[in-house]
XYZ file of C-alpha atoms in Angstrom:
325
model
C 117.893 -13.505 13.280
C 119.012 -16.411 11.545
C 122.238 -15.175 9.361
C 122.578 -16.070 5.493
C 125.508 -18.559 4.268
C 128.306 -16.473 3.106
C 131.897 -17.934 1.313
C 134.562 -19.121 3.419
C 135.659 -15.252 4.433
C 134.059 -13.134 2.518
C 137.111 -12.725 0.310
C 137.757 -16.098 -1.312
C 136.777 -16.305 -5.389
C 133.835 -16.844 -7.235
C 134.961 -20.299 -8.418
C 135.018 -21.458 -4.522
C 132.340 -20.443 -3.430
C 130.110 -22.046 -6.150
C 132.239 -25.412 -5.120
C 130.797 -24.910 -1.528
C 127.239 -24.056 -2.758
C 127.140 -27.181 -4.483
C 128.909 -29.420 -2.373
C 126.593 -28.712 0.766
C 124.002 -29.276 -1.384
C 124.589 -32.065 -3.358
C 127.374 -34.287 -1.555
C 124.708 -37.436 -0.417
C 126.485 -40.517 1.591
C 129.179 -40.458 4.429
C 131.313 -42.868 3.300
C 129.605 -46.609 3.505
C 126.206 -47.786 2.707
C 123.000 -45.997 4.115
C 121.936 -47.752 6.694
C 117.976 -46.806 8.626
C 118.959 -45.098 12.245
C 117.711 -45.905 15.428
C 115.679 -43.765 17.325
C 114.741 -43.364 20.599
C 110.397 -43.557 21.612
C 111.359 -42.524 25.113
C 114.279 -40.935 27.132
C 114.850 -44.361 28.676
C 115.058 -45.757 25.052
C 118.617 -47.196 24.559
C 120.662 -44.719 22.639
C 121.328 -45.524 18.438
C 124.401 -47.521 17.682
C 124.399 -46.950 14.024
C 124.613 -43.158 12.801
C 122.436 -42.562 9.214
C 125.539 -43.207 6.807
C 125.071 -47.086 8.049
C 128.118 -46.416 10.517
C 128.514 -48.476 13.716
C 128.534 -45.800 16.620
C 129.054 -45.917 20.872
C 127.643 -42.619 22.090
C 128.835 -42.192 25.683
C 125.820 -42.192 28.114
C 126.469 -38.673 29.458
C 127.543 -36.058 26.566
C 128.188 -32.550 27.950
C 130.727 -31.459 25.008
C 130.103 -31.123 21.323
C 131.822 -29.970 17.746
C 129.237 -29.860 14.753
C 130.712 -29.406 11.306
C 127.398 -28.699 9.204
C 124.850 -25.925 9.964
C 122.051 -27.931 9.357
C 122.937 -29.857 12.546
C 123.744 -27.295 14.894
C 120.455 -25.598 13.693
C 118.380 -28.698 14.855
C 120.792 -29.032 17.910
C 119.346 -25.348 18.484
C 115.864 -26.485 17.894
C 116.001 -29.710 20.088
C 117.794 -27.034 23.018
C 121.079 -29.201 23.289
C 122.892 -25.983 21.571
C 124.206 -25.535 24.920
C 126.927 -28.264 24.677
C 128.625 -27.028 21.654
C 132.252 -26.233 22.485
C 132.638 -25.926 18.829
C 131.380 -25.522 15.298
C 131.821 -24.792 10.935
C 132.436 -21.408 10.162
C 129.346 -21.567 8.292
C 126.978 -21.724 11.563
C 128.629 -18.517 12.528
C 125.765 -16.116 13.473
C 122.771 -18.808 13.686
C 120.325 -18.412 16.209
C 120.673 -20.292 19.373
C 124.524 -20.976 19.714
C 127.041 -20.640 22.070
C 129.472 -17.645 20.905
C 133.607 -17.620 21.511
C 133.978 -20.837 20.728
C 136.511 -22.127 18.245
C 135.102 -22.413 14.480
C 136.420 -25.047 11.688
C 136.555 -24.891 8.005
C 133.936 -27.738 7.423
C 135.578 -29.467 4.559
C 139.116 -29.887 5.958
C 138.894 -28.883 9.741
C 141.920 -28.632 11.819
C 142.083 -32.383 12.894
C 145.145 -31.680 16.094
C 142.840 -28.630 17.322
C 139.407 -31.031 17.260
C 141.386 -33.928 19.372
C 142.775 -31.077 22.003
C 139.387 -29.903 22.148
C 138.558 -33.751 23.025
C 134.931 -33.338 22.721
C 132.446 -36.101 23.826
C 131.145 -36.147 20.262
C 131.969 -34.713 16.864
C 129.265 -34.295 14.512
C 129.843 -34.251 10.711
C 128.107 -34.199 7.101
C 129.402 -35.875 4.173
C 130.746 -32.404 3.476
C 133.405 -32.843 6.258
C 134.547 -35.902 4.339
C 134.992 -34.377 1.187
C 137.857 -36.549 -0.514
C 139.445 -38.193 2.572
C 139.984 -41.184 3.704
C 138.968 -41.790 7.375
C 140.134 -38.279 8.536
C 138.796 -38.753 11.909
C 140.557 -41.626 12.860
C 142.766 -39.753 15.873
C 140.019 -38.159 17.038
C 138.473 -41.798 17.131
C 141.657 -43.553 18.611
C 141.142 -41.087 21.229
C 137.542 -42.139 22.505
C 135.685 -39.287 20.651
C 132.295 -40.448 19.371
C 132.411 -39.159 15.753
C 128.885 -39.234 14.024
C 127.859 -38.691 10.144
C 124.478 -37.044 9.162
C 124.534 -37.379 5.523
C 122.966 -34.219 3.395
C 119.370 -35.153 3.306
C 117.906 -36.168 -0.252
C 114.242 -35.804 1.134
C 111.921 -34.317 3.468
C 111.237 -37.811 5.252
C 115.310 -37.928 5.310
C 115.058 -34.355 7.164
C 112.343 -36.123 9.906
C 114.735 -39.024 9.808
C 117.772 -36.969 10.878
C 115.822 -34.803 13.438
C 114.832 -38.071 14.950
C 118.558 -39.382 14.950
C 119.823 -36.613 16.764
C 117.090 -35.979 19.508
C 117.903 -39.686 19.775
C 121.175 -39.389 20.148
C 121.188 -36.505 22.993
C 118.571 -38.633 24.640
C 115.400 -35.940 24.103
C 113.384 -37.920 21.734
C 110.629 -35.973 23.041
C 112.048 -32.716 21.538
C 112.655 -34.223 18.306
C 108.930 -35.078 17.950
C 108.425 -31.921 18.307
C 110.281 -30.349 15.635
C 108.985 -32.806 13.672
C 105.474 -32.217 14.135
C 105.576 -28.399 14.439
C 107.338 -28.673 10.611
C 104.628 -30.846 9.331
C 102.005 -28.755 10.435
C 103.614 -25.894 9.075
C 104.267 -27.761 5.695
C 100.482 -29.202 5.812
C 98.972 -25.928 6.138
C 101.105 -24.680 3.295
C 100.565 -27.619 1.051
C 96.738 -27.270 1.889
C 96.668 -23.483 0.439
C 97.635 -24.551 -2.877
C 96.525 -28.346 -2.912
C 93.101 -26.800 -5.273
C 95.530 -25.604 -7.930
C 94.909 -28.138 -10.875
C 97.716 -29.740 -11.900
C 97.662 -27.660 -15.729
C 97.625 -24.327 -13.939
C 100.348 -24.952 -11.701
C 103.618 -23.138 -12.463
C 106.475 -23.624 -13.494
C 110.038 -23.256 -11.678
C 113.644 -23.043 -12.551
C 115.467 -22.691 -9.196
C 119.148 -21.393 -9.504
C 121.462 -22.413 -7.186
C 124.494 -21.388 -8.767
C 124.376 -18.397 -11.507
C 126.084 -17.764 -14.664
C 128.208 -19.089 -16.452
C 128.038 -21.673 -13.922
C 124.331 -22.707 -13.586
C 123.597 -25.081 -11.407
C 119.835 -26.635 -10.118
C 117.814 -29.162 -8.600
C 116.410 -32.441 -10.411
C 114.189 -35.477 -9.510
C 115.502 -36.836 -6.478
C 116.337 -34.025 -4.192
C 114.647 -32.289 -1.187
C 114.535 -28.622 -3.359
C 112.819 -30.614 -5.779
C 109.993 -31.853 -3.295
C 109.808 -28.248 -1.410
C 108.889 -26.699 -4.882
C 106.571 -29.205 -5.331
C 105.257 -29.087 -1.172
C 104.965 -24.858 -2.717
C 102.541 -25.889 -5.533
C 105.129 -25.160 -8.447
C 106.329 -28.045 -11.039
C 110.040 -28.147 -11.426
C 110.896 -27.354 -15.073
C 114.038 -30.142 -14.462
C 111.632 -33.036 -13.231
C 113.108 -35.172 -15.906
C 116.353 -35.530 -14.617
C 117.728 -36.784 -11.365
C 120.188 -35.001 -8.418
C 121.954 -32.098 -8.671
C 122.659 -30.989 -11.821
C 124.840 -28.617 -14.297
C 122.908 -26.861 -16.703
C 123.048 -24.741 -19.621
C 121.366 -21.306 -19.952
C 120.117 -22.543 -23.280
C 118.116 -25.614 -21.736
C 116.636 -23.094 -19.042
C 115.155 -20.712 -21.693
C 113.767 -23.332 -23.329
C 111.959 -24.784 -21.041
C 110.310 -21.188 -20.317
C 109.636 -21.253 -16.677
C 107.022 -19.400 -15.071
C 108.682 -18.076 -12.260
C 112.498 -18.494 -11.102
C 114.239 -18.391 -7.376
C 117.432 -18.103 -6.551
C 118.971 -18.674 -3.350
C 122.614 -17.369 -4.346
C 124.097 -15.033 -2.296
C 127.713 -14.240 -3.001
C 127.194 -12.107 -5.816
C 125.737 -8.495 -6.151
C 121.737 -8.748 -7.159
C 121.167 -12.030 -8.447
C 117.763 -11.384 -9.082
C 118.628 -8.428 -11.739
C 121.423 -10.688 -12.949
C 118.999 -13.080 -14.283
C 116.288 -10.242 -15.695
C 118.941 -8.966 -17.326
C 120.747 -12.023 -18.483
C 121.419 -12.595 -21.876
C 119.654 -14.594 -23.882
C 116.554 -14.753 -21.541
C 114.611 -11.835 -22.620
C 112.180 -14.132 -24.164
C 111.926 -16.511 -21.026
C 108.173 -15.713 -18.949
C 109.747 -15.224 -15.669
C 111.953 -12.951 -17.080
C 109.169 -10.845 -19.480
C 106.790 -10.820 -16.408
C 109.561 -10.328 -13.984
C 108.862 -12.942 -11.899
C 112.029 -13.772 -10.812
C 112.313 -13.980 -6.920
C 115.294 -14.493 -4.273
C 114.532 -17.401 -1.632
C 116.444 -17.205 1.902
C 119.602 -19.284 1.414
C 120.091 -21.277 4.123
C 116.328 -22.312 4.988
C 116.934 -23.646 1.582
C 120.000 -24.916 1.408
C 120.138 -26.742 4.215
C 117.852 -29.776 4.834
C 116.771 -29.519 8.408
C 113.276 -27.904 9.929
C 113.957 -24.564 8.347
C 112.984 -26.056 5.070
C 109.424 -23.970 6.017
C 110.378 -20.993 5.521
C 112.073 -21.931 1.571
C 109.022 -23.332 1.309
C 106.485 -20.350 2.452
C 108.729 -17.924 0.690
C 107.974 -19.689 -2.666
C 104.524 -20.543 -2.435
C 103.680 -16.741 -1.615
C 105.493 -15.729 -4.636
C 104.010 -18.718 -6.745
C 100.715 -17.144 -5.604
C 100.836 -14.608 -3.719
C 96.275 -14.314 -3.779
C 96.560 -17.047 -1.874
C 98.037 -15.849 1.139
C 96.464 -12.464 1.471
C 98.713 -10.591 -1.568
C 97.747 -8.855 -4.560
């Protein structure tokens, strides 16, 4: 079972583990222009010499050793079957399916730089997350022939194919990275193609909480959550603005969503939270009780997973479409 995305130990406050919440998902470039990676069409094809934050990169030719700082890439490292070479990871991929256990784990925004270059891993794998207000924190582990890679936090679904492609490139199974591509898209086609009849009036409307009160925090224009509400047949009630966004409780209840998700899970029942939260009697979502929780990580973190975020709301968007009453 794939486990859900907890705070740093289960102990840390409320105030940091909103930070992290909203960092993973809204953090967007790795330091330096964005740049179009290489991929591989074969496993003969030459390996990519610029990672996806526009970085110039020398992976070695043989990489048996790994450290990945972001669970969205050791989840596709688990789906492309290259798992095996982790010798390290975030303590955020704690517990995911598919990865190598007793192994040493890293706080992903400021890891423990001396034990990543004794670990001297072939390649270390990072998300903008990692380099959270540094300035070239990797350099030792660079000086030291250590092939450090950035996968930027994914602003789209073509971004997610995009990174899959990278990194079956990069571990020389391009292959396998077709294949998590296409097994996605045919889950997100046949998804898409249950509510694609839904005229566009009598589609509904979504407010979907990342971060709950008093510090609301959601999706606009411009972000993969917004497109997998869309890909789930709802209309996001903050299409009109752009990124990740602050906003106030006020706004929300006046723009009278339909139905609301939230994917918080660091605080007891967010879903009665928000039915009982004040000020929102009047909201529909809230009067019909359509308020439902939507597995953190598949949608937190851009990667293949995005499925089942997206399955999860368009069964509770409408649920006579996929065999419910």
């Amino acid at each position: 079972m794939r486990r859900e995305m907890t705070t740093w130990n289960g102990k840390k406050t409320r105030i940091t583990a909103i930070l992290l919440s909203i960092l993973l998902l809204a953090l967007t470039a790795c330091g330096g222009g964005t740049a179009p990676a290489e991929t591989a069409a074969d496993t003969e094809s030459p390996l990519p010499t610029t990672d996806p934050s526009g970085a110039s990169i020398v992976i070695p030719e043989k990489v048996d050793s790994v450290v990945a700082l972001a669970p969205s890439i050791c989840e596709t490292m688990a789906a492309l079957g290259v798992a095996d070479k982790l010798v390290g990871y975030d303590l955020q991929s704690v517990g995911l399916a598919g990865l190598p256990t007793d192994v040493p784990t890293f706080d992903t925004v400021n890891p423990d730089i001396e034990q990543l270059t004794a670990l001297a891993p072939d390649m270390l794998l990072v998300s903008n997350l990692s380099l959270y207000d540094q300035e070239a924190p990797y350099q030792p582990l660079i000086d030291a022939g250590v092939c450090v890679i950035c996968v930027p936090t994914s602003d789209s679904v073509e971004d997610v194919r995009s990174d899959i492609r990278f990194l079956s490139a990069a571990f020389a199974v391009p292959e396998e990275g077709e294949r998590v591509v296409d097994e996605m898209d045919g889950k997100l086609e046949e998804l898409s193609e249950a509510v694609s009849d839904i005229p566009e009036e009598e589609r509904k409307s979504v407010y979907f909480e990342i971060s709950p009160a008093p510090y609301l925090y959601s999706s606009g224009n411009g972000t993969y959550l917004h497109e997998l509400i869309e890909l789930a047949g709802g209309k996001n009630v903050l299409a009109d603005q752009n990124g990740w966004i602050s906003v106030e409780g006020e706004a929300v209840a006046a723009a009278n969503p339909d139905v609301i998700f939230t994917n918080v899970n660091y605080t007891d029942a967010p879903v009665e939270e928000i039915l009982g939260r004040e000020g929102w009697a009047g909201v529909a979502a809230v009067m019909n009780k359509n308020v439902y929780y939507i597995d953190n990580m598949a949608s937190s973190l851009p990667d293949q997973n995005i499925v089942v975020a997206v399955e999860q709301m368009a069964q509770a968007l409408y649920p006579e479409r996929f065999g419910a009453e």
